[in-house]
C-alpha cells in the first residue's frame, strides 16, 4: 500500500480487530472539549466522541441542548485500561459538587452501562470522597441515550490548527473521519498538552499495524506544523 492509498480507516483496521471486546464509558465533567482531549490521550482509550446525555429533550444540539449535559463517550480496551482508572481520572480532574454549576449543561455526570460499572463507581466514589475530603455529588445513573454533537465540536483542539489539518487531509479526506480515529484522539490530546512527542511515538510503535504504517504515522506526526 502506497502512502497515497492510505486512509486512517485502512491503517487503524488492525487496531480494531478486538473491537467486540471494547467497553463504553459515558461521563460529563464540564465543557466536553477538555475531557475529549484528556481521555483521548490515554493508552487503552480507543475512541472518543462528544455529545449530549442525561436529559429528556428530544434531538438536542449545542444551541438547543434543553435539559441535557455536555458529555464525553469513550470506547476503551479493558485489557489496557480499567474502568476504575477512567473513573479515578474523571473525579480527580473536575469539581463534582452540584453547587458549583448553574443549570445542567456542565454538571458532573456519570452513566454506567453495566452493573459491574455501577459497582466500580460506588467503590471508587468512597475512595475519592476520602481522598478529596468532601462528598461527591456527581449525578450517577444507568445509561439511556447519547446524542452525538455537531462535527465542529469533535476533536475541537486539533481543529484549531489548520496547517496540521491540511497535512492530515490525505489521511482524513473527510473531517468526519476524525471522530472515531485513535490517531486523531491522540493528536487532539497532544495539542492540548497531554502526552509528549516521545510517548506518542512509542505508543504508535506498539499498535498492531504494519511496520510501513507505523513509520508513516510517526513521520507524519513529527512533521506536523502546529
N, CA, C and O of each residue as an XYZ file, in Angstrom:
904
protein
N       0.839     -1.194      0.000
C       0.000      0.000      0.000
C       0.878      1.249      0.000
O       1.754      1.400      0.851
N       0.636      2.144     -0.960
C       1.405      3.383     -1.017
C       0.817      4.393     -0.046
O      -0.309      4.241      0.427
N       1.609      5.439      0.248
C       1.124      6.480      1.147
C      -0.125      7.143      0.592
O      -1.006      7.547      1.352
N      -0.208      7.258     -0.732
C      -1.366      7.901     -1.347
C      -2.642      7.073     -1.148
O      -3.747      7.616     -1.157
N      -2.482      5.751     -0.968
C      -3.634      4.872     -0.797
C      -4.058      4.743      0.665
O      -5.109      4.176      0.964
N      -3.245      5.268      1.564
C      -3.520      5.109      2.987
C      -4.555      6.123      3.469
O      -4.395      7.328      3.276
N      -5.605      5.626      4.090
C      -6.508      6.471      4.863
C      -6.482      5.935      6.284
O      -6.028      4.816      6.524
N      -6.960      6.718      7.206
C      -6.895      6.299      8.601
C      -7.701      5.032      8.836
O      -7.351      4.236      9.707
N      -8.770      4.827      8.081
C      -9.596      3.635      8.272
C      -8.845      2.370      7.895
O      -8.962      1.355      8.582
N      -8.069      2.414      6.806
C      -7.302      1.233      6.412
C      -6.140      0.992      7.366
O      -5.812     -0.157      7.661
N      -5.520      2.051      7.848
C      -4.383      1.908      8.759
C      -4.825      1.355     10.109
O      -4.178      0.461     10.656
N      -5.921      1.881     10.649
C      -6.331      1.513     12.005
C      -7.144      0.225     12.065
O      -7.553     -0.199     13.146
N      -7.377     -0.391     10.934
C      -8.183     -1.611     10.902
C      -7.602     -2.689     11.816
O      -8.341     -3.393     12.504
N      -6.272     -2.812     11.818
C      -5.634     -3.832     12.650
C      -5.815     -3.593     14.135
O      -5.910     -4.539     14.916
N      -5.863     -2.321     14.529
C      -6.037     -1.988     15.944
C      -7.437     -2.361     16.412
O      -7.660     -2.595     17.599
N      -8.374     -2.415     15.479
C      -9.782     -2.626     15.831
C     -10.217     -4.090     15.733
O     -11.410     -4.383     15.808
N      -9.268     -5.006     15.569
C      -9.626     -6.411     15.393
C     -10.330     -6.992     16.617
O     -11.150     -7.899     16.483
N     -10.020     -6.481     17.801
C     -10.682     -6.980     19.018
C     -11.771     -6.018     19.496
O     -12.072     -5.946     20.688
N     -12.346     -5.292     18.561
C     -13.332     -4.256     18.899
C     -14.517     -4.810     19.686
O     -15.102     -4.104     20.506
N     -14.873     -6.073     19.439
C     -16.019     -6.644     20.150
C     -15.769     -6.768     21.657
O     -16.708     -6.949     22.433
N     -14.502     -6.671     22.065
C     -14.165     -6.748     23.489
C     -14.056     -5.372     24.152
O     -13.851     -5.282     25.363
N     -14.190     -4.320     23.377
C     -14.113     -2.979     23.950
C     -15.355     -2.703     24.790
O     -16.403     -3.319     24.595
N     -15.221     -1.773     25.722
C     -16.342     -1.360     26.557
C     -16.553      0.145     26.412
O     -15.712      0.845     25.849
N     -17.669      0.632     26.917
C     -18.055      2.037     26.744
C     -18.182      2.716     28.099
O     -18.725      2.142     29.043
N     -17.680      3.940     28.187
C     -17.845      4.781     29.375
C     -18.477      6.099     28.934
O     -18.121      6.641     27.888
N     -19.401      6.608     29.722
C     -20.085      7.861     29.408
C     -20.029      8.777     30.623
O     -20.435      8.387     31.718
N     -19.528      9.992     30.431
C     -19.319     10.895     31.566
C     -19.417     12.358     31.139
O     -19.209     12.702     29.976
N     -19.738     13.199     32.106
C     -19.780     14.643     31.884
C     -19.009     15.338     32.983
O     -19.200     15.045     34.163
N     -18.137     16.260     32.604
C     -17.306     16.962     33.591
C     -17.005     18.378     33.124
O     -15.849     18.796     33.055
N     -18.079     19.114     32.801
C     -17.908     20.462     32.294
C     -17.895     20.488     30.780
O     -18.390     19.565     30.134
N     -17.334     21.538     30.215
C     -17.231     21.650     28.753
C     -16.584     20.399     28.181
O     -15.527     19.980     28.655
N     -17.201     19.796     27.170
C     -16.729     18.495     26.695
C     -15.453     18.544     25.862
O     -14.875     17.490     25.593
N     -14.994     19.701     25.448
C     -13.760     19.771     24.660
C     -12.550     19.271     25.448
O     -11.739     18.505     24.929
N     -12.433     19.708     26.705
C     -11.283     19.324     27.525
C     -11.218     17.838     27.818
O     -10.171     17.229     27.596
N     -12.301     17.217     28.312
C     -12.281     15.776     28.544
C     -11.998     14.967     27.283
O     -11.352     13.921     27.351
N     -12.475     15.440     26.135
C     -12.189     14.759     24.868
C     -10.686     14.664     24.653
O     -10.178     13.626     24.229
N      -9.976     15.749     24.945
C      -8.519     15.761     24.796
C      -7.840     14.940     25.886
O      -6.930     14.161     25.604
N      -8.277     15.113     27.123
C      -7.651     14.414     28.251
C      -7.721     12.897     28.079
O      -6.696     12.216     28.107
N      -8.922     12.379     27.902
C      -9.080     10.931     27.800
C      -8.591     10.402     26.457
O      -8.144      9.259     26.361
N      -8.675     11.231     25.425
C      -8.189     10.806     24.116
C      -6.700     10.572     24.069
O      -6.204      9.917     23.152
N      -5.975     11.097     25.044
C      -4.522     10.922     25.087
C      -4.103      9.646     25.798
O      -2.925      9.291     25.778
N      -5.048      8.944     26.429
C      -4.709      7.829     27.308
C      -4.645      6.500     26.567
O      -5.557      6.152     25.816
N      -3.565      5.765     26.784
C      -3.421      4.432     26.193
C      -4.585      3.556     26.640
O      -4.956      3.553     27.814
N      -5.150      2.821     25.707
C      -6.295      1.969     26.007
C      -7.615      2.604     25.649
O      -8.611      1.906     25.457
N      -7.636      3.937     25.555
C      -8.839      4.630     25.072
C      -8.790      4.585     23.551
O      -7.877      5.141     22.941
N      -9.755      3.935     22.948
C      -9.706      3.661     21.516
C     -10.489      4.677     20.683
O     -10.109      4.986     19.554
N     -11.569      5.186     21.239
C     -12.359      6.198     20.535
C     -12.954      7.166     21.546
O     -13.270      6.787     22.674
N     -13.101      8.405     21.135
C     -13.813      9.394     21.950
C     -14.774     10.155     21.051
O     -14.496     10.392     19.875
N     -15.896     10.527     21.619
C     -16.847     11.367     20.885
C     -17.585     12.229     21.898
O     -17.858     11.784     23.013
N     -17.907     13.453     21.519
C     -18.619     14.339     22.436
C     -20.067     14.500     21.996
O     -20.393     14.435     20.811
N     -20.924     14.712     22.993
C     -22.338     14.851     22.685
C     -23.134     15.249     23.908
O     -22.633     15.942     24.793
N     -24.377     14.804     23.949
C     -25.313     15.244     24.984
C     -26.039     14.040     25.578
O     -26.420     13.112     24.865
N     -26.223     14.074     26.905
C     -26.902     12.979     27.594
C     -27.482     13.492     28.904
O     -27.195     14.609     29.333
N     -28.298     12.661     29.526
C     -28.791     12.954     30.862
C     -30.116     13.674     30.939
O     -30.663     13.849     32.028
N     -30.644     14.096     29.797
C     -31.889     14.854     29.813
C     -33.020     14.151     29.092
O     -32.916     12.981     28.723
N     -34.107     14.890     28.899
C     -35.294     14.338     28.238
C     -35.633     15.060     26.937
O     -36.474     14.593     26.170
N     -34.982     16.198     26.684
C     -35.253     16.963     25.469
C     -34.911     16.129     24.235
O     -33.785     15.642     24.131
N     -35.845     15.950     23.296
C     -35.545     15.158     22.098
C     -34.576     15.884     21.163
O     -34.588     17.111     21.073
N     -33.750     15.121     20.481
C     -32.785     15.621     19.488
C     -32.063     16.888     19.934
O     -32.185     17.922     19.278
N     -31.315     16.833     21.033
C     -30.588     18.025     21.488
C     -29.473     18.409     20.523
O     -28.946     17.563     19.800
N     -29.121     19.685     20.518
C     -27.992     20.197     19.750
C     -27.259     21.191     20.638
O     -27.721     21.498     21.737
N     -26.118     21.697     20.172
C     -25.350     22.608     21.013
C     -26.145     23.877     21.320
O     -26.076     24.400     22.433
N     -26.895     24.371     20.341
C     -27.665     25.599     20.531
C     -29.007     25.347     21.222
O     -29.587     26.257     21.815
N     -29.491     24.118     21.141
C     -30.784     23.764     21.740
C     -30.590     22.496     22.574
O     -31.100     21.429     22.233
N     -29.840     22.635     23.676
C     -29.454     21.486     24.484
C     -30.569     21.025     25.416
O     -30.598     19.866     25.832
N     -31.479     21.927     25.740
C     -32.550     21.575     26.662
C     -32.000     21.228     28.037
O     -31.189     21.967     28.595
N     -32.448     20.096     28.584
C     -32.008     19.694     29.922
C     -30.881     18.663     29.887
O     -30.645     17.961     30.870
N     -30.193     18.576     28.759
C     -29.075     17.633     28.634
C     -27.773     18.247     29.152
O     -27.702     19.440     29.448
N     -26.757     17.409     29.252
C     -25.438     17.792     29.750
C     -24.384     17.506     28.691
O     -24.462     16.497     27.990
N     -23.395     18.393     28.571
C     -22.265     18.118     27.676
C     -21.543     16.871     28.186
O     -21.160     16.797     29.353
N     -21.365     15.906     27.307
C     -20.932     14.573     27.718
C     -19.863     14.028     26.776
O     -19.857     14.317     25.580
N     -18.966     13.237     27.344
C     -17.962     12.514     26.566
C     -18.289     11.032     26.611
O     -18.573     10.486     27.677
N     -18.249     10.386     25.466
C     -18.396      8.934     25.421
C     -17.086      8.328     24.925
O     -16.502      8.783     23.941
N     -16.645      7.299     25.626
C     -15.352      6.667     25.377
C     -15.562      5.198     25.044
O     -16.363      4.523     25.692
N     -14.854      4.699     24.046
C     -14.716      3.261     23.847
C     -13.299      2.908     24.268
O     -12.340      3.527     23.805
N     -13.161      1.926     25.136
C     -11.845      1.600     25.668
C     -11.621      0.090     25.693
O     -12.565     -0.700     25.713
N     -10.348     -0.283     25.690
C      -9.950     -1.685     25.751
C      -9.665     -2.025     27.213
O      -8.662     -1.561     27.755
N     -10.514     -2.822     27.868
C     -10.327     -3.111     29.293
C      -9.080     -3.933     29.594
O      -8.682     -4.055     30.753
N      -8.457     -4.500     28.556
C      -7.199     -5.212     28.767
C      -6.032     -4.240     28.916
O      -4.954     -4.621     29.370
N      -6.253     -2.987     28.531
C      -5.196     -1.969     28.600
C      -5.479     -0.955     29.707
O      -4.575     -0.576     30.452
N      -6.719     -0.522     29.812
C      -7.094      0.462     30.836
C      -8.386      0.010     31.504
O      -9.324     -0.412     30.828
N      -8.434      0.097     32.813
C      -9.611     -0.361     33.551
C     -10.648      0.752     33.675
O     -10.332      1.937     33.565
N     -11.884      0.344     33.905
C     -12.936      1.333     34.148
C     -12.645      2.106     35.426
O     -12.951      3.294     35.517
N     -12.056      1.440     36.412
C     -11.692      2.116     37.662
C     -10.709      3.251     37.402
O     -10.824      4.317     38.007
N      -9.752      3.035     36.517
C      -8.777      4.084     36.184
C      -9.456      5.267     35.513
O      -9.109      6.419     35.772
N     -10.421      4.981     34.652
C     -11.164      6.049     33.977
C     -11.960      6.864     34.993
O     -11.974      8.093     34.929
N     -12.620      6.190     35.924
C     -13.434      6.886     36.927
C     -12.556      7.727     37.855
O     -12.938      8.837     38.225
N     -11.392      7.213     38.230
C     -10.474      7.999     39.069
C      -9.991      9.244     38.330
O      -9.931     10.329     38.908
N      -9.650      9.089     37.061
C      -9.223     10.233     36.255
C     -10.349     11.259     36.161
O     -10.111     12.465     36.231
N     -11.547     10.779     36.005
C     -12.738     11.633     35.941
C     -12.872     12.472     37.208
O     -12.989     13.695     37.129
N     -12.857     11.831     38.370
C     -13.101     12.561     39.615
C     -11.921     13.413     40.066
O     -12.104     14.367     40.822
N     -10.747     13.093     39.627
C      -9.579     13.879     40.032
C      -9.399     15.146     39.202
O      -8.534     15.968     39.505
N     -10.202     15.308     38.164
C      -9.942     16.409     37.244
C     -11.133     17.325     36.992
O     -11.199     17.990     35.958
N     -12.070     17.362     37.928
C     -13.112     18.380     37.907
C     -13.725     18.450     39.303
O     -13.420     17.625     40.164
N     -14.579     19.428     39.518
C     -15.189     19.629     40.834
C     -16.586     19.011     40.832
O     -17.503     19.579     40.239
N     -16.766     17.866     41.481
C     -18.038     17.138     41.388
C     -19.071     17.558     42.426
O     -19.636     16.711     43.118
N     -19.317     18.847     42.536
C     -20.261     19.368     43.515
C     -21.338     20.168     42.786
O     -21.017     21.107     42.058
N     -22.588     19.816     42.968
C     -23.695     20.447     42.243
C     -23.769     21.956     42.456
O     -24.174     22.693     41.557
N     -23.378     22.414     43.642
C     -23.483     23.843     43.944
C     -22.575     24.696     43.063
O     -22.714     25.918     43.010
N     -21.645     24.037     42.373
C     -20.682     24.769     41.552
C     -21.216     25.050     40.144
O     -20.547     25.718     39.355
N     -22.414     24.549     39.821
C     -22.933     24.661     38.459
C     -24.296     25.350     38.440
O     -25.069     25.247     39.393
N     -24.577     26.043     37.359
C     -25.890     26.636     37.132
C     -26.516     25.901     35.949
O     -25.941     25.850     34.862
N     -27.685     25.343     36.172
C     -28.296     24.571     35.108
C     -27.633     23.214     34.973
O     -26.876     22.798     35.850
N     -27.916     22.518     33.871
C     -27.437     21.150     33.687
C     -26.333     21.020     32.641
O     -25.745     19.946     32.507
N     -26.042     22.069     31.909
C     -25.114     21.935     30.788
C     -23.757     21.380     31.207
O     -23.182     20.564     30.488
N     -23.233     21.807     32.361
C     -21.876     21.443     32.758
C     -21.814     20.616     34.040
O     -20.752     20.544     34.657
N     -22.904     19.993     34.460
C     -22.872     19.256     35.721
C     -21.961     18.032     35.636
O     -21.617     17.567     34.550
N     -21.584     17.528     36.798
C     -20.813     16.290     36.901
C     -21.769     15.117     36.726
O     -22.742     14.975     37.466
N     -21.476     14.280     35.736
C     -22.410     13.216     35.358
C     -21.642     11.943     35.034
O     -20.598     11.986     34.383
N     -22.161     10.820     35.487
C     -21.530      9.528     35.226
C     -22.632      8.509     34.961
O     -23.447      8.224     35.839
N     -22.654      7.961     33.745
C     -23.663      6.976     33.373
C     -23.001      5.611     33.213
O     -22.080      5.451     32.413
N     -23.468      4.642     33.967
C     -22.900      3.290     33.870
C     -23.673      2.475     32.835
O     -24.878      2.642     32.650
N     -22.929      1.579     32.165
C     -23.512      0.750     31.108
C     -23.783     -0.673     31.567
O     -24.564     -1.389     30.939
N     -23.151     -1.088     32.648
C     -23.313     -2.444     33.178
C     -23.374     -2.378     34.699
O     -23.007     -1.369     35.303
N     -23.837     -3.455     35.308
C     -23.873     -3.494     36.765
C     -22.460     -3.494     37.335
O     -22.224     -2.957     38.417
N     -21.525     -4.094     36.610
C     -20.135     -4.079     37.063
C     -19.602     -2.646     37.115
O     -18.896     -2.281     38.055
N     -19.933     -1.841     36.118
C     -19.528     -0.432     36.149
C     -20.163      0.281     37.337
O     -19.506      1.088     37.995
N     -21.422     -0.004     37.617
C     -22.097      0.627     38.762
C     -21.374      0.297     40.066
O     -21.154      1.175     40.900
N     -21.007     -0.963     40.236
C     -20.306     -1.371     41.451
C     -18.942     -0.692     41.553
O     -18.523     -0.276     42.633
N     -18.257     -0.587     40.417
C     -16.950      0.081     40.400
C     -17.095      1.547     40.794
O     -16.293      2.067     41.569
N     -18.111      2.208     40.263
C     -18.355      3.618     40.595
C     -18.543      3.790     42.099
O     -17.960      4.694     42.698
N     -19.352      2.929     42.709
C     -19.614      3.053     44.142
C     -18.344      2.834     44.961
O     -18.110      3.530     45.950
N     -17.529      1.870     44.549
C     -16.276      1.606     45.261
C     -15.323      2.787     45.145
O     -14.764      3.241     46.143
N     -15.139      3.282     43.924
C     -14.211      4.394     43.693
C     -14.744      5.679     44.317
O     -13.967      6.515     44.779
N     -16.044      5.834     44.333
C     -16.631      7.038     44.941
C     -16.226      7.158     46.413
O     -15.849      8.238     46.868
N     -16.304      6.064     47.144
C     -15.918      6.085     48.555
C     -14.439      6.430     48.710
O     -14.062      7.205     49.589
N     -13.608      5.847     47.849
C     -12.169      6.134     47.896
C     -11.902      7.608     47.602
O     -11.092      8.245     48.274
N     -12.589      8.145     46.591
C     -12.339      9.518     46.176
C     -12.892     10.527     47.180
O     -12.313     11.598     47.357
N     -13.996     10.203     47.836
C     -14.518     11.102     48.867
C     -13.521     11.225     50.011
O     -13.347     12.300     50.584
N     -12.865     10.109     50.339
C     -11.831     10.149     51.375
C     -10.629     10.948     50.898
O     -10.035     11.705     51.665
N     -10.269     10.777     49.619
C      -9.117     11.487     49.051
C      -9.390     12.985     48.937
O      -8.517     13.801     49.233
N     -10.601     13.346     48.509
C     -10.952     14.753     48.303
C     -11.369     15.448     49.594
O     -11.317     16.675     49.687
N     -11.778     14.669     50.582
C     -12.188     15.253     51.851
C     -13.554     15.896     51.820
O     -13.846     16.756     52.650
N     -14.409     15.497     50.873
C     -15.775     16.020     50.802
C     -16.645     15.047     50.030
O     -16.146     14.156     49.343
N     -17.951     15.230     50.152
C     -18.875     14.333     49.464
C     -18.895     14.630     47.971
O     -18.704     15.770     47.546
N     -19.126     13.607     47.199
C     -19.222     13.731     45.742
C     -20.695     13.780     45.354
O     -21.478     12.927     45.771
N     -21.072     14.772     44.560
C     -22.471     14.965     44.181
C     -22.706     14.730     42.693
O     -23.669     15.241     42.120
N     -21.833     13.963     42.081
C     -21.996     13.594     40.674
C     -23.347     12.911     40.458
O     -23.772     12.090     41.271
N     -24.012     13.253     39.366
C     -25.258     12.567     39.015
C     -24.905     11.210     38.412
O     -24.320     11.137     37.331
N     -25.257     10.152     39.105
C     -24.925      8.791     38.685
C     -26.213      8.079     38.294
O     -27.165      8.039     39.072
N     -26.242      7.516     37.089
C     -27.466      6.871     36.609
C     -27.128      5.833     35.545
O     -26.042      5.845     34.967
N     -28.077      4.940     35.300
C     -27.944      3.967     34.227
C     -27.983      4.690     32.886
O     -28.825      5.563     32.677
N     -27.083      4.336     31.982
C     -27.055      4.954     30.659
C     -28.366      4.689     29.925
O     -28.894      3.577     29.948
N     -28.881      5.732     29.274
C     -30.095      5.556     28.476
C     -29.893      5.972     27.027
O     -30.256      5.230     26.114
N     -29.311      7.162     26.804
C     -29.092      7.592     25.425
C     -27.979      8.629     25.356
O     -27.662      9.299     26.339
N     -27.409      8.739     24.190
C     -26.339      9.701     23.924
C     -26.553     10.234     22.520
O     -26.714      9.459     21.577
N     -26.556     11.561     22.376
C     -26.716     12.196     21.066
C     -25.402     12.844     20.671
O     -24.875     13.684     21.401
N     -24.877     12.461     19.531
C     -23.603     12.990     19.054
C     -23.711     14.487     18.786
O     -24.676     14.946     18.175
N     -22.716     15.247     19.246
C     -22.682     16.690     18.983
C     -22.268     16.956     17.539
O     -21.787     16.061     16.844
N     -22.457     18.179     17.104
C     -22.110     18.574     15.747
C     -20.625     18.343     15.468
O     -19.798     18.357     16.380
N     -20.307     18.133     14.200
C     -18.942     17.779     13.784
C     -17.911     18.783     14.263
O     -16.790     18.393     14.591
N     -18.249     20.050     14.314
C     -17.264     21.071     14.680
C     -16.777     20.924     16.126
O     -15.723     21.454     16.480
N     -17.529     20.214     16.956
C     -17.136     20.032     18.355
C     -16.260     18.792     18.567
O     -15.661     18.634     19.631
N     -16.183     17.921     17.572
C     -15.392     16.700     17.707
C     -13.911     17.010     17.471
O     -13.564     17.663     16.487
N     -13.036     16.542     18.372
C     -11.582     16.787     18.287
C     -11.330     18.296     18.112
O     -10.585     18.725     17.231
N     -11.967     19.063     18.967
C     -12.006     20.521     18.851
C     -10.620     21.147     18.838
O     -10.348     22.018     18.011
N      -9.741     20.721     19.734
C      -8.433     21.378     19.838
C      -7.562     21.083     18.625
O      -6.809     21.953     18.186
N      -7.648     19.890     18.083
C      -6.904     19.571     16.866
C      -7.344     20.475     15.720
O      -6.517     20.901     14.914
N      -8.624     20.767     15.642
C      -9.157     21.587     14.552
C      -8.751     23.053     14.659
O      -8.991     23.834     13.738
N      -8.142     23.424     15.769
C      -7.655     24.799     15.903
C      -6.309     24.994     15.208
O      -5.750     26.090     15.241
N      -5.790     23.949     14.585
C      -4.500     24.015     13.898
C      -4.705     23.692     12.416
O      -4.478     22.557     11.996
N      -5.131     24.673     11.624
C      -5.467     24.425     10.214
C      -4.296     23.916      9.381
O      -4.497     23.127      8.458
N      -3.070     24.357      9.693
C      -1.918     23.869      8.927
C      -1.738     22.369      9.118
O      -1.471     21.642      8.161
N      -1.885     21.912     10.350
C      -1.771     20.482     10.626
C      -2.902     19.713      9.943
O      -2.674     18.634      9.396
N      -4.111     20.257      9.972
C      -5.238     19.596      9.319
C      -5.013     19.460      7.823
O      -5.389     18.454      7.222
N      -4.399     20.474      7.221
C      -4.090     20.396      5.792
C      -3.135     19.236      5.517
O      -3.284     18.526      4.522
N      -2.153     19.045      6.404
C      -1.203     17.942      6.232
C      -1.872     16.581      6.437
O      -1.411     15.572      5.903
N      -2.952     16.556      7.207
C      -3.658     15.308      7.502
C      -4.753     14.994      6.487
O      -5.437     13.976      6.603
N      -4.922     15.866      5.490
C      -6.074     15.751      4.590
C      -6.096     14.438      3.810
O      -7.167     13.873      3.585
N      -4.933     13.950      3.397
C      -4.903     12.683      2.662
C      -5.349     11.532      3.551
O      -6.062     10.629      3.113
N      -4.921     11.581      4.798
C      -5.275     10.537      5.759
C      -6.744     10.628      6.158
O      -7.407      9.614      6.380
N      -7.236     11.854      6.245
C      -8.631     12.113      6.625
C      -9.299     12.948      5.530
O      -9.486     14.150      5.718
N      -9.661     12.349      4.395
C     -10.284     13.130      3.318
C     -11.614     13.751      3.730
O     -12.069     14.719      3.120
N     -12.226     13.202      4.749
C     -13.471     13.739      5.301
C     -13.233     14.015      6.781
O     -12.842     13.107      7.515
N     -13.459     15.245      7.237
C     -13.203     15.585      8.643
C     -14.044     14.760      9.609
O     -13.689     14.624     10.780
N     -15.146     14.214      9.131
C     -15.944     13.345      9.982
C     -15.194     12.095     10.400
O     -15.551     11.455     11.389
N     -14.148     11.742      9.648
C     -13.352     10.561      9.974
C     -12.503     10.771     11.225
O     -11.986      9.808     11.791
N     -12.356     12.024     11.660
C     -11.593     12.305     12.876
C     -12.293     11.745     14.113
O     -11.636     11.407     15.098
N     -13.611     11.646     14.069
C     -14.388     11.302     15.262
C     -13.960      9.965     15.849
O     -13.684      9.884     17.046
N     -13.899      8.917     15.037
C     -13.651      7.568     15.541
C     -12.198      7.122     15.406
O     -11.899      5.940     15.576
N     -11.305      8.037     15.107
C      -9.904      7.683     14.875
C      -9.082      7.732     16.159
O      -9.128      8.715     16.900
N      -8.335      6.668     16.412
C      -7.440      6.613     17.575
C      -6.318      7.638     17.415
O      -5.979      8.347     18.363
N      -5.751      7.710     16.230
C      -4.654      8.647     15.960
C      -5.119     10.086     16.179
O      -4.402     10.888     16.778
N      -6.318     10.412     15.695
C      -6.853     11.767     15.883
C      -7.091     12.062     17.359
O      -6.857     13.183     17.811
N      -7.552     11.073     18.110
C      -7.758     11.265     19.551
C      -6.443     11.601     20.240
O      -6.392     12.469     21.113
N      -5.368     10.900     19.837
C      -4.066     11.162     20.449
C      -3.542     12.548     20.052
O      -2.981     13.258     20.886
N      -3.722     12.930     18.796
C      -3.273     14.255     18.352
C      -4.048     15.352     19.076
O      -3.473     16.366     19.470
N      -5.345     15.149     19.248
C      -6.172     16.129     19.948
C      -5.710     16.295     21.395
O      -5.714     17.404     21.929
N      -5.318     15.202     22.017
C      -4.776     15.282     23.365
C      -3.417     15.949     23.394
O      -3.125     16.748     24.283
N      -2.591     15.619     22.422
C      -1.229     16.163     22.365
C      -1.243     17.684     22.267
O      -0.501     18.355     22.985
N      -2.077     18.237     21.388
C      -2.075     19.694     21.204
C      -2.645     20.423     22.423
O      -2.416     21.620     22.594
N      -3.383     19.705     23.263
C      -3.912     20.295     24.494
C      -2.922     20.141     25.660
O      -3.176     20.621     26.765
N      -1.802     19.471     25.402
C      -0.777     19.354     26.433
C      -0.737     18.031     27.154
O      -0.022     17.887     28.146
N      -1.498     17.055     26.671
C      -1.485     15.728     27.281
C      -0.578     14.812     26.462
O      -0.811     14.601     25.272
N       0.446     14.278     27.099
C       1.386     13.430     26.381
C       2.507     14.231     25.747
O       2.475     15.461     25.711
N       3.498     13.507     25.247
C       4.664     14.118     24.611
C       4.887     13.486     23.247
O       4.279     12.469     22.913
N       5.760     14.096     22.467
C       6.112     13.503     21.175
C       6.671     12.102     21.366
O       6.339     11.181     20.619
N       7.521     11.953     22.371
C       8.158     10.657     22.589
C       7.147      9.603     23.031
O       7.209      8.460     22.578
N       6.217      9.975     23.909
C       5.240      8.990     24.384
C       4.307      8.550     23.262
O       3.948      7.375     23.188
N       3.907      9.477     22.384
C       3.034      9.104     21.280
C       3.791      8.277     20.251
O       3.245      7.327     19.691
N       5.033      8.632     20.004
C       5.842      7.846     19.068
C       5.973      6.404     19.559
O       5.855      5.462     18.776
N       6.214      6.242     20.847
C       6.350      4.898     21.418
C       5.037      4.131     21.344
O       5.034      2.930     21.076
N       3.921      4.817     21.580
C       2.636      4.124     21.520
C       2.321      3.665     20.100
O       1.861      2.541     19.899
N       2.565      4.525     19.120
C       2.330      4.140     17.723
C       3.116      2.879     17.390
O       2.619      2.001     16.686
N       4.330      2.791     17.892
C       5.185      1.637     17.618
C       4.633      0.351     18.229
O       5.023     -0.744     17.822
N       3.723      0.474     19.206
C       3.137     -0.702     19.851
C       1.799     -1.099     19.234
O       1.262     -2.158     19.557
N       1.258     -0.266     18.354
C      -0.032     -0.582     17.747
C       0.084     -1.780     16.822
O       1.132     -2.003     16.215
N      -0.984     -2.545     16.714
C      -0.999     -3.748     15.879
C      -1.311     -3.381     14.426
O      -2.341     -3.761     13.869
N      -0.380     -2.627     13.837
C      -0.449     -2.251     12.426
C       0.894     -2.586     11.791
O       1.858     -2.877     12.500
N       0.970     -2.550     10.472
C       2.204     -2.899      9.784
C       3.333     -1.912     10.050
O       3.099     -0.775     10.459
N       4.554     -2.362      9.813
C       5.721     -1.501     10.029
C       5.691     -0.288      9.102
O       6.093      0.808      9.492
N       5.212     -0.489      7.871
C       5.107      0.631      6.932
C       4.153      1.690      7.471
O       4.427      2.887      7.394
N       3.025      1.231      8.021
C       2.035      2.153      8.569
C       2.572      2.865      9.815
O       2.334      4.057     10.005
N       3.295      2.126     10.661
C       3.893      2.748     11.854
C       4.862      3.861     11.457
O       4.838      4.955     12.020
N       5.708      3.560     10.482
C       6.680      4.550     10.014
C       5.978      5.765      9.422
O       6.374      6.906      9.663
N       4.930      5.506      8.643
C       4.181      6.594      8.012
C       3.532      7.507      9.056
O       3.661      8.729      8.976
N       2.832      6.917     10.037
C       2.165      7.728     11.058
C       3.163      8.499     11.908
O       2.940      9.666     12.232
N       4.260      7.849     12.268
C       5.278      8.516     13.084
C       5.892      9.685     12.332
O       6.035     10.776     12.884
N       6.255      9.464     11.078
C       6.859     10.532     10.273
C       5.883     11.681     10.073
O       6.263     12.850     10.144
N       4.626     11.341      9.822
C       3.604     12.369      9.638
C       3.431     13.181     10.918
O       3.385     14.411     10.875
N       3.337     12.507     12.040
C       3.176     13.187     13.327
C       4.329     14.147     13.601
O       4.111     15.294     13.990
N       5.550     13.675     13.398
C       6.720     14.502     13.698
C       6.882     15.667     12.728
O       7.585     16.632     13.026
N       6.231     15.581     11.564
C       6.363     16.645     10.559
C       5.235     17.673     10.618
O       5.276     18.674      9.903
N       4.230     17.437     11.462
C       3.079     18.341     11.504
C       3.479     19.747     11.931
O       4.267     19.926     12.860
N       2.933     20.731     11.248
C       3.203     22.137     11.540
C       2.084     22.686     12.422
O       0.950     22.849     11.974
N       2.411     22.962     13.652
C       1.410     23.459     14.585
C       1.383     24.985     14.601
O       0.595     25.581     15.335
